XYZ file of C-alpha atoms in Angstrom:
692
model
C -54.444 -41.091 34.637
C -56.395 -39.500 31.456
C -53.252 -38.746 30.166
C -51.185 -41.586 30.945
C -53.934 -43.596 29.466
C -53.337 -41.482 25.986
C -49.863 -41.431 25.964
C -49.921 -45.123 26.427
C -52.521 -45.608 23.488
C -49.959 -43.367 21.597
C -47.396 -45.687 21.881
C -49.009 -48.909 21.107
C -50.185 -46.886 17.682
C -47.187 -45.981 16.840
C -46.132 -49.683 17.336
C -48.872 -50.463 14.714
C -47.543 -48.567 12.566
C -43.587 -49.223 12.457
C -44.884 -52.888 12.403
C -47.112 -52.078 9.094
C -44.517 -50.777 7.420
C -41.679 -53.287 8.139
C -44.732 -56.386 6.971
C -45.290 -53.824 3.119
C -41.233 -53.558 2.823
C -40.841 -57.642 3.563
C -44.086 -57.815 1.080
C -42.566 -56.224 -1.722
C -39.455 -57.659 -1.261
C -41.465 -61.196 -1.937
C -42.990 -59.852 -5.412
C -39.954 -59.050 -6.950
C -37.247 -61.916 -5.844
C -35.192 -61.486 -9.087
C -34.421 -57.138 -8.478
C -30.776 -57.382 -6.923
C -29.838 -59.009 -10.425
C -31.979 -56.134 -12.283
C -30.910 -53.207 -10.316
C -30.935 -50.654 -13.258
C -28.281 -47.289 -12.224
C -30.962 -44.016 -11.550
C -32.097 -42.349 -14.277
C -30.984 -44.539 -17.132
C -33.897 -46.169 -16.209
C -37.394 -44.352 -18.174
C -40.146 -46.244 -16.791
C -41.458 -49.234 -14.617
C -41.677 -52.800 -15.902
C -43.608 -52.556 -19.141
C -45.823 -55.499 -20.386
C -47.043 -56.291 -24.331
C -49.120 -58.342 -26.099
C -49.891 -59.237 -29.806
C -53.403 -60.631 -30.931
C -53.049 -64.434 -29.530
C -53.395 -62.801 -25.574
C -49.347 -63.695 -25.600
C -47.179 -61.307 -22.904
C -43.663 -60.163 -23.022
C -42.615 -58.143 -20.505
C -39.100 -55.498 -20.379
C -37.811 -52.352 -18.501
C -36.608 -49.464 -21.358
C -33.353 -48.448 -20.441
C -31.595 -44.895 -22.079
C -27.772 -45.585 -22.576
C -24.948 -43.360 -23.786
C -22.256 -46.207 -24.493
C -19.652 -43.438 -25.741
C -19.735 -41.893 -22.665
C -20.086 -45.011 -20.162
C -17.458 -46.587 -22.152
C -14.638 -43.535 -21.857
C -15.608 -43.129 -18.750
C -14.946 -46.642 -17.457
C -11.171 -46.217 -19.844
C -10.633 -43.609 -17.282
C -11.152 -46.013 -13.737
C -11.642 -49.681 -14.320
C -12.249 -50.166 -10.992
C -15.047 -48.319 -10.370
C -18.490 -49.939 -11.143
C -20.471 -48.225 -13.975
C -22.648 -50.762 -15.357
C -26.232 -49.446 -16.057
C -27.529 -53.226 -15.583
C -26.351 -54.643 -12.250
C -24.979 -57.692 -13.376
C -23.793 -57.129 -16.910
C -20.925 -55.067 -18.204
C -21.921 -52.134 -20.497
C -19.198 -53.631 -23.361
C -21.015 -56.676 -23.203
C -24.404 -54.562 -23.588
C -22.909 -52.986 -25.955
C -21.903 -55.981 -28.411
C -25.628 -57.525 -28.002
C -27.330 -54.599 -28.825
C -24.783 -54.244 -32.486
C -25.252 -57.822 -32.277
C -29.361 -57.228 -32.712
C -28.730 -54.584 -35.197
C -26.071 -56.981 -37.134
C -28.876 -59.330 -38.011
C -31.549 -57.248 -38.754
C -29.738 -55.051 -40.877
C -27.397 -57.226 -42.889
C -26.410 -54.465 -45.268
C -24.620 -52.600 -42.360
C -21.104 -53.813 -41.521
C -20.035 -54.241 -37.950
C -17.623 -51.411 -37.652
C -20.482 -48.692 -39.436
C -22.556 -49.711 -36.535
C -20.619 -49.147 -33.559
C -19.360 -46.101 -35.546
C -23.305 -45.197 -34.498
C -24.377 -46.380 -31.552
C -21.351 -44.767 -30.067
C -21.933 -41.825 -32.025
C -20.573 -38.098 -29.573
C -24.724 -37.469 -28.885
C -25.965 -40.805 -29.622
C -28.527 -42.523 -26.952
C -30.315 -45.948 -27.611
C -33.247 -47.118 -26.154
C -32.697 -50.605 -24.988
C -35.750 -53.020 -23.852
C -34.343 -55.763 -22.149
C -36.089 -58.480 -19.746
C -35.256 -59.606 -16.341
C -34.234 -62.957 -15.277
C -36.311 -64.926 -14.618
C -38.642 -63.927 -17.676
C -35.611 -64.070 -19.541
C -35.497 -67.785 -17.623
C -39.309 -69.169 -18.771
C -38.709 -68.562 -22.528
C -35.915 -69.754 -22.201
C -37.403 -73.231 -21.048
C -40.366 -72.416 -23.277
C -38.236 -71.685 -26.259
C -35.817 -74.964 -25.292
C -39.682 -77.437 -25.257
C -40.283 -76.736 -28.194
C -37.247 -77.094 -29.855
C -37.448 -80.510 -28.603
C -41.113 -81.370 -29.770
C -39.782 -80.098 -33.497
C -36.856 -82.370 -33.701
C -36.901 -85.442 -35.822
C -34.200 -87.382 -34.553
C -30.870 -87.424 -32.323
C -28.568 -87.162 -36.079
C -30.017 -83.910 -36.213
C -28.975 -82.408 -32.471
C -26.208 -84.345 -33.366
C -25.493 -82.188 -36.594
C -25.949 -79.590 -34.680
C -23.689 -79.798 -31.623
C -20.488 -81.095 -34.556
C -21.433 -77.153 -35.705
C -21.482 -75.520 -32.264
C -18.460 -77.062 -31.531
C -17.348 -75.792 -34.551
C -18.289 -72.596 -33.945
C -16.205 -72.513 -30.140
C -13.146 -72.971 -32.318
C -12.713 -68.787 -32.480
C -9.434 -68.237 -31.951
C -9.627 -64.710 -29.344
C -6.421 -63.141 -30.270
C -6.686 -59.672 -31.140
C -10.177 -59.407 -29.352
C -12.059 -57.072 -31.845
C -13.753 -56.704 -34.738
C -11.992 -57.455 -38.469
C -14.306 -56.983 -41.240
C -13.978 -60.064 -43.233
C -14.791 -59.585 -47.227
C -17.737 -62.425 -48.030
C -18.407 -63.261 -44.424
C -22.255 -63.878 -42.761
C -22.748 -61.809 -40.052
C -20.633 -62.221 -36.343
C -23.552 -62.533 -34.456
C -25.564 -65.352 -36.767
C -25.311 -67.402 -33.541
C -26.403 -65.361 -31.261
C -29.238 -63.399 -32.128
C -31.083 -66.543 -34.895
C -34.681 -67.032 -33.287
C -34.598 -69.782 -35.823
C -32.128 -71.360 -34.794
C -30.231 -72.286 -37.794
C -26.866 -73.466 -37.455
C -22.859 -71.703 -37.260
C -20.687 -71.291 -39.488
C -16.612 -70.936 -39.064
C -15.456 -67.515 -37.693
C -12.110 -66.668 -38.834
C -9.743 -63.816 -38.218
C -7.513 -61.523 -40.398
C -5.247 -58.812 -39.233
C -7.082 -55.765 -38.676
C -5.748 -52.737 -40.162
C -4.809 -49.846 -37.674
C -6.649 -47.420 -37.151
C -6.276 -43.852 -35.344
C -10.074 -43.705 -33.995
C -11.155 -45.416 -30.151
C -12.633 -49.061 -31.380
C -15.650 -49.302 -29.601
C -15.704 -53.050 -31.044
C -13.033 -54.995 -28.169
C -14.107 -57.877 -26.636
C -16.230 -58.821 -29.554
C -14.765 -62.523 -30.233
C -14.797 -62.793 -26.036
C -18.763 -62.473 -25.931
C -20.036 -63.876 -29.083
C -17.834 -67.256 -27.702
C -19.303 -67.220 -24.225
C -22.837 -67.247 -26.087
C -22.691 -69.958 -28.347
C -21.182 -71.679 -25.488
C -24.427 -70.386 -23.161
C -26.368 -71.875 -26.307
C -25.063 -75.216 -26.468
C -25.589 -75.277 -22.694
C -29.243 -74.926 -22.423
C -29.219 -77.225 -26.117
C -27.268 -80.258 -24.265
C -28.985 -79.310 -20.128
C -31.385 -81.627 -19.083
C -32.572 -79.699 -16.276
C -33.492 -77.264 -16.059
C -32.109 -73.538 -16.596
C -31.091 -70.800 -14.684
C -29.135 -67.400 -14.532
C -26.165 -69.038 -15.365
C -27.151 -69.904 -18.722
C -29.372 -66.792 -19.806
C -26.547 -64.128 -20.714
C -27.479 -60.433 -22.541
C -28.169 -61.642 -25.427
C -31.490 -63.737 -24.584
C -32.604 -61.050 -22.708
C -32.887 -57.738 -25.447
C -35.923 -57.596 -27.029
C -35.615 -54.529 -28.611
C -33.777 -50.959 -28.561
C -33.512 -48.310 -30.863
C -30.675 -45.804 -31.679
C -30.700 -41.844 -32.222
C -28.817 -38.401 -32.452
C -29.679 -35.337 -32.084
C -27.877 -33.183 -34.908
C -28.649 -29.272 -36.265
C -28.814 -29.206 -39.360
C -27.701 -25.532 -41.729
C -26.622 -25.080 -38.117
C -29.842 -23.882 -36.717
C -32.399 -26.685 -37.012
C -32.736 -28.728 -34.426
C -33.012 -32.346 -35.841
C -33.116 -35.904 -33.845
C -31.688 -38.118 -36.493
C -33.256 -42.193 -35.639
C -30.236 -43.990 -37.120
C -31.193 -47.700 -36.329
C -34.172 -49.242 -34.863
C -34.992 -52.958 -34.167
C -37.219 -55.554 -33.178
C -36.409 -59.366 -32.698
C -38.181 -60.997 -34.990
C -39.996 -63.640 -31.987
C -41.333 -60.736 -30.340
C -42.801 -58.574 -33.612
C -46.015 -57.650 -33.550
C -46.185 -57.276 -29.615
C -46.231 -53.476 -29.745
C -42.799 -52.536 -29.015
C -41.332 -51.168 -32.427
C -44.127 -48.234 -31.848
C -43.564 -48.361 -28.548
C -40.318 -46.596 -29.444
C -41.193 -44.181 -31.422
C -43.008 -42.752 -28.930
C -40.300 -42.209 -26.795
C -38.130 -40.679 -29.611
C -41.095 -38.285 -30.281
C -41.080 -37.748 -26.059
C -39.173 -34.652 -25.888
C -38.897 -35.297 -22.484
C -36.583 -38.191 -23.371
C -35.243 -36.877 -27.100
C -35.363 -33.359 -25.671
C -36.487 -29.730 -27.921
C -36.620 -30.595 -31.510
C -37.958 -29.253 -35.139
C -38.688 -32.872 -36.870
C -37.273 -36.414 -36.453
C -35.561 -37.665 -39.372
C -35.245 -41.072 -40.369
C -33.766 -43.402 -43.601
C -36.432 -46.433 -43.608
C -35.699 -49.506 -45.441
C -37.292 -49.922 -48.414
C -39.676 -52.591 -46.649
C -40.296 -50.715 -43.350
C -42.001 -47.293 -45.455
C -45.745 -48.020 -44.738
C -44.291 -48.911 -40.739
C -43.208 -45.533 -39.788
C -46.171 -43.585 -42.071
C -49.014 -45.443 -40.197
C -46.670 -42.939 -36.878
C -46.928 -40.049 -38.418
C -44.040 -40.224 -40.981
C -43.725 -38.614 -44.377
C -41.923 -39.746 -47.305
C -42.817 -36.285 -48.722
C -39.375 -36.004 -51.337
C -39.057 -32.077 -51.703
C -40.405 -31.769 -47.802
C -37.235 -34.049 -46.826
C -34.956 -32.147 -48.596
C -34.106 -30.439 -45.958
C -32.345 -33.694 -44.156
C -30.713 -34.619 -46.951
C -27.578 -33.681 -46.004
C -27.894 -36.065 -43.280
C -28.121 -38.921 -45.775
C -24.262 -40.090 -44.686
C -23.555 -44.127 -45.147
C -27.097 -45.037 -45.473
C -28.145 -46.442 -48.797
C -30.732 -48.213 -50.399
C -33.464 -46.099 -47.683
C -35.913 -43.448 -48.081
C -35.726 -40.464 -46.642
C -38.730 -40.220 -43.859
C -39.863 -37.472 -41.133
C -42.337 -36.221 -38.859
C -42.665 -33.130 -37.709
C -44.167 -32.709 -34.349
C -47.859 -30.126 -33.787
C -47.485 -26.088 -32.917
C -48.340 -26.697 -29.344
C -45.783 -29.500 -28.957
C -47.731 -31.977 -27.524
C -47.028 -35.553 -29.320
C -50.030 -37.954 -29.303
C -48.817 -41.227 -30.779
C -52.163 -43.181 -30.195
C -53.812 -40.489 -32.432
C -51.684 -40.340 -35.548
C -53.360 -43.656 -36.684
C -56.945 -42.866 -35.256
C -59.682 -44.828 -37.553
C -62.884 -43.243 -38.856
C -63.689 -41.576 -41.777
C -63.404 -37.814 -41.114
C -59.189 -38.719 -40.339
C -59.300 -40.908 -43.954
C -61.334 -38.335 -45.991
C -58.575 -35.429 -44.147
C -55.464 -38.126 -45.182
C -56.970 -37.767 -48.773
C -57.626 -34.605 -49.022
C -53.934 -33.877 -47.880
C -52.784 -37.072 -50.516
C -54.139 -35.328 -53.773
C -52.927 -31.395 -52.432
C -49.396 -33.426 -51.981
C -49.049 -35.026 -55.960
C -51.156 -31.465 -56.974
C -48.035 -29.721 -55.728
C -44.992 -31.943 -56.509
C -47.248 -31.750 -60.013
C -46.841 -27.816 -60.361
C -43.460 -27.797 -58.656
C -42.594 -30.416 -61.577
C -43.998 -28.073 -64.268
C -42.386 -24.773 -63.151
C -38.723 -26.918 -62.825
C -39.430 -28.570 -66.341
C -40.091 -24.947 -67.611
C -36.912 -22.808 -65.842
C -34.919 -25.717 -66.962
C -36.542 -25.224 -70.782
C -36.006 -21.678 -70.550
C -32.035 -22.002 -69.420
C -31.313 -23.928 -72.372
C -33.326 -21.651 -75.550
C -31.534 -19.003 -73.205
C -28.050 -20.889 -73.836
C -29.295 -21.193 -77.012
C -29.837 -16.982 -77.474
C -26.926 -16.136 -76.627
C -24.820 -18.474 -78.671
C -27.099 -17.185 -81.815
C -26.626 -13.251 -80.601
C -22.587 -14.478 -79.842
C -22.814 -15.505 -84.038
C -24.415 -12.037 -85.244
C -22.483 -10.095 -82.780
C -19.440 -11.910 -85.018
C -21.047 -11.028 -88.384
C -21.275 -7.774 -87.125
C -18.389 -7.447 -86.287
C -16.698 -9.068 -89.770
C -19.651 -6.486 -91.590
C -18.080 -4.178 -90.137
C -14.525 -4.432 -91.053
C -15.825 -4.797 -94.315
C -17.996 -1.349 -94.664
C -15.174 -0.523 -93.207
C -12.438 -1.084 -96.070
C -14.610 -0.219 -98.536
C -15.310 3.319 -97.250
C -11.308 3.702 -96.109
C -11.309 3.029 -100.450
C -13.929 5.888 -101.231
C -12.407 8.501 -98.988
C -8.797 7.769 -100.899
C -10.623 7.889 -104.769
C -12.213 10.957 -103.355
C -9.172 12.704 -102.178
C -7.420 11.637 -105.436
C -10.127 12.636 -107.385
C -9.753 16.649 -105.625
C -6.092 16.309 -106.265
C -6.635 15.246 -109.857
C -9.106 18.397 -110.337
C -6.826 20.153 -108.421
C -3.859 19.470 -111.021
C -6.336 19.666 -114.019
C -6.760 23.597 -113.347
C -3.196 24.216 -111.908
C -1.268 22.273 -115.397
C -4.432 24.855 -117.784
C -2.564 26.837 -120.198
C -2.715 30.689 -118.358
C -3.679 29.364 -115.306
C -1.283 30.491 -113.338
C -2.695 34.053 -114.726
C -5.683 33.551 -114.511
C -6.261 32.052 -111.602
C -4.476 33.399 -107.984
C -3.147 30.900 -105.243
C -5.989 32.408 -102.970
C -8.499 31.289 -105.226
C -7.175 28.016 -105.433
C -8.222 27.796 -102.388
C -11.477 29.044 -102.395
C -12.542 26.829 -104.777
C -11.194 23.595 -103.035
C -13.271 24.474 -99.814
C -16.106 25.181 -101.856
C -14.781 21.496 -103.361
C -15.234 19.736 -99.614
C -18.070 21.684 -98.052
C -20.331 20.453 -101.357
C -19.961 16.788 -99.635
C -23.629 15.820 -98.995
C -24.067 15.490 -94.526
C -25.455 11.656 -95.589
C -21.488 11.704 -97.026
C -20.665 12.259 -93.150
C -23.494 10.501 -91.553
C -22.351 7.212 -93.393
C -18.570 8.034 -92.334
C -19.155 8.852 -88.525
C -19.909 5.158 -87.960
C -16.687 3.315 -89.865
C -14.352 6.114 -87.986
C -15.392 5.336 -84.520
C -12.735 3.166 -83.835
C -10.373 4.949 -85.769
C -10.974 7.416 -83.695
C -9.511 6.177 -80.482
C -6.414 5.196 -82.116
C -5.902 8.857 -83.267
C -2.163 9.892 -81.306
C -3.133 13.705 -81.497
C -4.324 16.238 -83.759
C -2.342 16.315 -87.541
C -0.223 19.317 -86.119
C 0.903 17.347 -82.728
C 4.414 16.779 -82.389
C 4.749 13.201 -81.166
C 4.025 12.412 -85.401
C 7.598 12.100 -86.513
C 5.982 12.783 -90.307
C 3.396 14.906 -90.659
C 0.500 14.371 -92.536
C -2.284 16.219 -94.459
C -4.425 17.893 -92.685
C -8.151 15.721 -92.459
C -10.664 18.267 -91.836
C -13.691 16.071 -92.654
C -12.213 13.656 -89.876
C -12.463 15.921 -87.692
C -16.024 17.191 -88.619
C -17.127 14.051 -87.768
C -15.568 13.522 -85.129
C -17.109 16.789 -83.746
C -20.562 15.412 -85.120
C -20.479 12.222 -83.659
C -19.827 13.409 -80.393
C -22.493 16.572 -80.576
C -25.480 14.375 -81.289
C -24.289 11.918 -78.555
C -24.025 14.355 -76.100
C -27.251 15.844 -77.103
C -29.229 12.974 -77.603
C -28.106 11.752 -73.279
C -29.328 15.438 -72.434
C -32.132 15.162 -73.862
C -32.580 12.079 -72.400
C -32.784 12.384 -69.266
C -36.016 13.979 -68.090
C -34.091 16.031 -65.092
C -32.650 18.579 -67.875
C -35.447 21.051 -69.034
C -32.377 23.829 -70.336
C -30.689 22.389 -74.169
C -26.907 21.768 -74.102
C -24.545 22.433 -76.727
C -21.008 21.339 -77.781
C -18.794 24.410 -78.412
C -15.293 22.724 -79.033
C -13.717 18.839 -78.642
C -10.459 17.989 -77.448
C -8.944 15.270 -78.797
C -6.538 13.290 -75.815
C -2.787 12.652 -77.066
C -1.980 9.621 -75.690
C 1.010 7.463 -75.981
C 1.555 4.251 -77.626
C 2.337 2.848 -74.173
C -0.955 4.061 -72.842
C -2.925 2.425 -75.530
C -0.668 -0.817 -75.540
C -2.108 -1.148 -71.647
C -5.242 -0.736 -72.295
C -5.753 -3.139 -74.843
C -3.845 -5.648 -73.010
C -6.056 -4.972 -69.808
C -9.112 -5.338 -72.050
C -8.160 -8.778 -73.841
C -7.366 -9.651 -69.848
C -11.056 -9.436 -69.227
C -13.875 -12.318 -68.097
C -15.235 -10.422 -71.678
C -13.284 -8.578 -73.873
C -16.196 -7.858 -76.273
C -18.148 -5.981 -73.051
C -16.346 -2.079 -74.016
C -17.950 0.961 -73.960
C -17.413 4.917 -73.872
C -19.189 6.690 -70.917
C -19.043 10.038 -69.361
C -16.561 10.310 -66.237
C -18.153 11.426 -62.763
C -15.110 13.582 -61.013
C -12.402 15.948 -61.724
C -15.127 18.611 -59.802
C -12.525 18.721 -56.906
C -8.674 19.231 -59.270
C -10.224 20.608 -62.709
C -6.701 20.953 -63.860
C -5.807 17.595 -63.536
C -8.789 17.357 -66.720
C -5.680 18.190 -68.916
C -2.781 16.312 -67.627
C -5.955 13.051 -67.628
C -5.762 14.206 -71.677
C -1.601 13.277 -71.994
C -1.151 10.001 -69.352
C -4.083 8.958 -68.393
C -5.676 7.745 -65.182
C -4.167 7.054 -61.638
C -5.026 5.823 -58.461
C -4.599 9.391 -57.613
C -7.768 10.040 -59.319
C -9.568 8.015 -57.684
C -12.812 8.743 -55.662
C -13.449 7.856 -52.761
C -17.287 7.065 -52.991
C -20.385 5.412 -50.742
C -19.683 1.960 -53.479
C -15.394 1.571 -52.952
C -12.654 3.745 -54.149
C -12.140 3.939 -57.322
C -12.918 5.782 -61.075
C -16.794 6.922 -61.637
C -18.499 6.983 -64.674
C -22.004 8.163 -66.183
C -23.687 7.376 -69.502
C -25.247 10.289 -69.426
C -23.329 13.440 -69.320
C -26.105 15.270 -67.464
C -25.589 13.005 -63.948
C -21.305 13.094 -64.990
C -21.959 17.174 -65.242
C -22.841 17.709 -61.118
C -18.791 15.332 -60.233
C -16.561 17.227 -63.021
C -15.452 21.301 -63.249
C -18.036 24.030 -65.074
C -18.781 23.445 -69.102
C -16.073 20.348 -69.357
C -16.859 16.346 -69.823
C -14.417 13.463 -69.700
C -15.552 11.219 -72.575
C -13.855 8.164 -71.835
C -13.390 4.248 -73.298
C -14.308 1.904 -70.714
C -13.429 -1.758 -71.065
C -16.510 -2.886 -68.682
C -15.500 -6.930 -69.009
C -17.888 -8.993 -66.777
C -19.544 -6.926 -64.490
C -20.895 -7.213 -61.118
C -24.407 -5.491 -59.880
C -23.516 -4.169 -56.406
C -26.648 -2.265 -54.594
C -25.224 -1.857 -50.573
C -22.587 0.834 -49.943
C -19.041 -0.396 -49.381
C -16.956 2.664 -48.847
C -14.083 0.316 -47.972
C -14.436 -2.076 -51.132
C -11.380 -1.330 -53.384
C -12.023 -4.379 -55.974
C -15.103 -6.400 -57.586
C -15.393 -9.793 -57.050
C -13.171 -12.277 -58.389
C -15.762 -13.596 -60.767
C -16.040 -9.672 -62.102
C -14.482 -7.248 -63.876
C -16.293 -3.942 -62.765
C -18.895 -2.983 -60.674
C -22.845 -1.216 -61.491
C -24.314 0.682 -58.226
C -27.774 3.333 -58.297
C -25.411 5.830 -57.971
C -24.202 8.351 -55.482
C -26.830 10.782 -56.152
C -29.694 7.846 -55.292
C -32.441 7.872 -52.738
C -33.943 5.276 -51.188
C -37.147 6.294 -52.002
C -36.908 7.488 -55.237
C -38.350 4.551 -56.322
C -39.778 6.165 -60.115
C -37.831 5.057 -63.652
C -35.490 7.705 -63.824
C -33.459 6.062 -60.252
C -31.485 4.601 -63.800
C -30.193 7.828 -64.639
C -28.548 7.661 -61.223
C -26.440 4.186 -62.050
C -22.632 4.531 -61.824
C -20.095 2.303 -63.232
C -17.052 1.782 -60.584
C -13.916 1.272 -62.631
C -10.679 0.275 -59.782
C -7.795 -0.541 -62.457
C -6.928 2.330 -63.983
C -5.474 -0.026 -67.621
C -9.356 -0.801 -68.237
C -9.829 2.767 -69.339
C -8.878 5.388 -72.183
C -9.247 8.930 -72.469
C -11.016 9.906 -75.376
C -11.636 13.186 -75.032
C -12.706 16.396 -73.389
C -15.777 18.387 -74.225
C -16.455 21.695 -73.239
C -20.002 22.626 -73.441
C -23.033 25.485 -72.925
C -26.463 25.948 -73.258
C -28.023 26.550 -75.978
C -29.012 30.060 -75.273
C -25.842 31.208 -74.284
C -24.158 29.765 -77.193
C -26.070 31.474 -79.841
């Protein structure tokens, strides 16, 4: 009996629980009578029904929905018979037109084609606050009652009715947006919260476009919306669901787009946000911003960027957005079609938590912190402006100095030419004087009997040796260009007509090269032994080689950048050096070094000697042109950059741990074009002890 009693008790309790569950379901259905018209697709609704209050105690309720219009419309195009509407009873096309219409009323400076493209961008998402049908009907009834109280007579109603009739005379035609110059907003008769008069809508032919047009159906939507407005205005009985469209249910919306700046920084670009004028001051804008800031809605990001209207800057500042010019310069590439706007950004905390309500907490400490931060930003901006001003003025000063240096360089060249002419005249006069003295002594009576030929030669040599060393040194600088153009020694078989041997010219050349060699050796702190030049063999180049060099020099980016360097090569093939003195360099002389395949040169003979044959160096003239500084080794390099003619490197002897001033002696120039090089002479040298 006890077992049967327990079993009967369990059955009774189960029956009571099922009855209670059924009762609860019925109560829930009664509490939400309009849910059949407010069914939202799973995953699109962000939260339950929200209630927004203003300071006067008025309340407006709405459901937050997030929509990817581009994807929805493309799915509809692929399968038009499948119902994929986000909100039951509202087509996705009409929802799109309603959102764009609300944007168009609030942002009159943006054209409809731009608004459609922005809302339907590939990575764009739109958050829409939609009233349920029951609340929308109540709201429309309340506004209709208000309007009747404000009307002063039947004439005004008749005038408005006539204008509405004109509004309905819209030729549907090709039902998509066509831009019209000087026309008001297409949605002026749909989203006018103050019930302004409507104007005529005329269509124009639209140019064909390859891009997908999401504005298809705009005129049908506008005509339906205007018809519903007319019905609400003239209807004497209570309004029902058929009198309310989606344009009456949207109270606010926000569109954002996920982008990558410089292909690495994840940014949420808040493109458009607006709230219907009659629902402002309800905290709706704050809620929309909080949804974008929430990473669970917009995804992980490093910043939120917005192009705020100049009148909305203070609104965004209240919620943590900054209009700092230097900071926002990082997002300048997001400007796109936005004009007359202020670029602002929101940066989340390090922890990633975003509590929008904590941004504008009242209190003295927060105010003082904001003031200190503002002072710091102002000082930083002043410092940056001062630095930029200094840099720009220095840049202009450098331009002026370069111009002065160029003028001085031209003056020096002109004086050098004049000096060369004077010295040439001096040499000619000295030669004439020597010849005159020789002729005078030769023509003396009995001169042939008194002076022998050997005595005449000896005396002539003595006269030459009496020239002061100072005169020789003065001639050295002025004869350098002449030495560069010398083909061979006076006795070279290349000359058709041999000139008299000029001993003073060769003496000056030998002296100049010897002094240059000794000074360069002495400048290197690593060289402890003294060296001296034993002989100098001038190059015997053809006119073709020299003309080729001159042409290549004039074609450089900087034809004035010409200097003398020592060849860092010849160690592996020393017999090739004599051939270079006759025919010049070829690509077979290239070295496969750490900084590329080319000819390596150095200003210091001590470094060049380590790559050349024993006791032999080659002195060349090199047209460097525009020099590119290269520090990274690259054996595959075969030419400089497009705006350079040669490169300067740390050198093949450079070691990374060697950071002293002596490392500059390891620097090497690399030339990739043999036409930029003119061999001058072959130098033989020995140590000073060995030479003595």
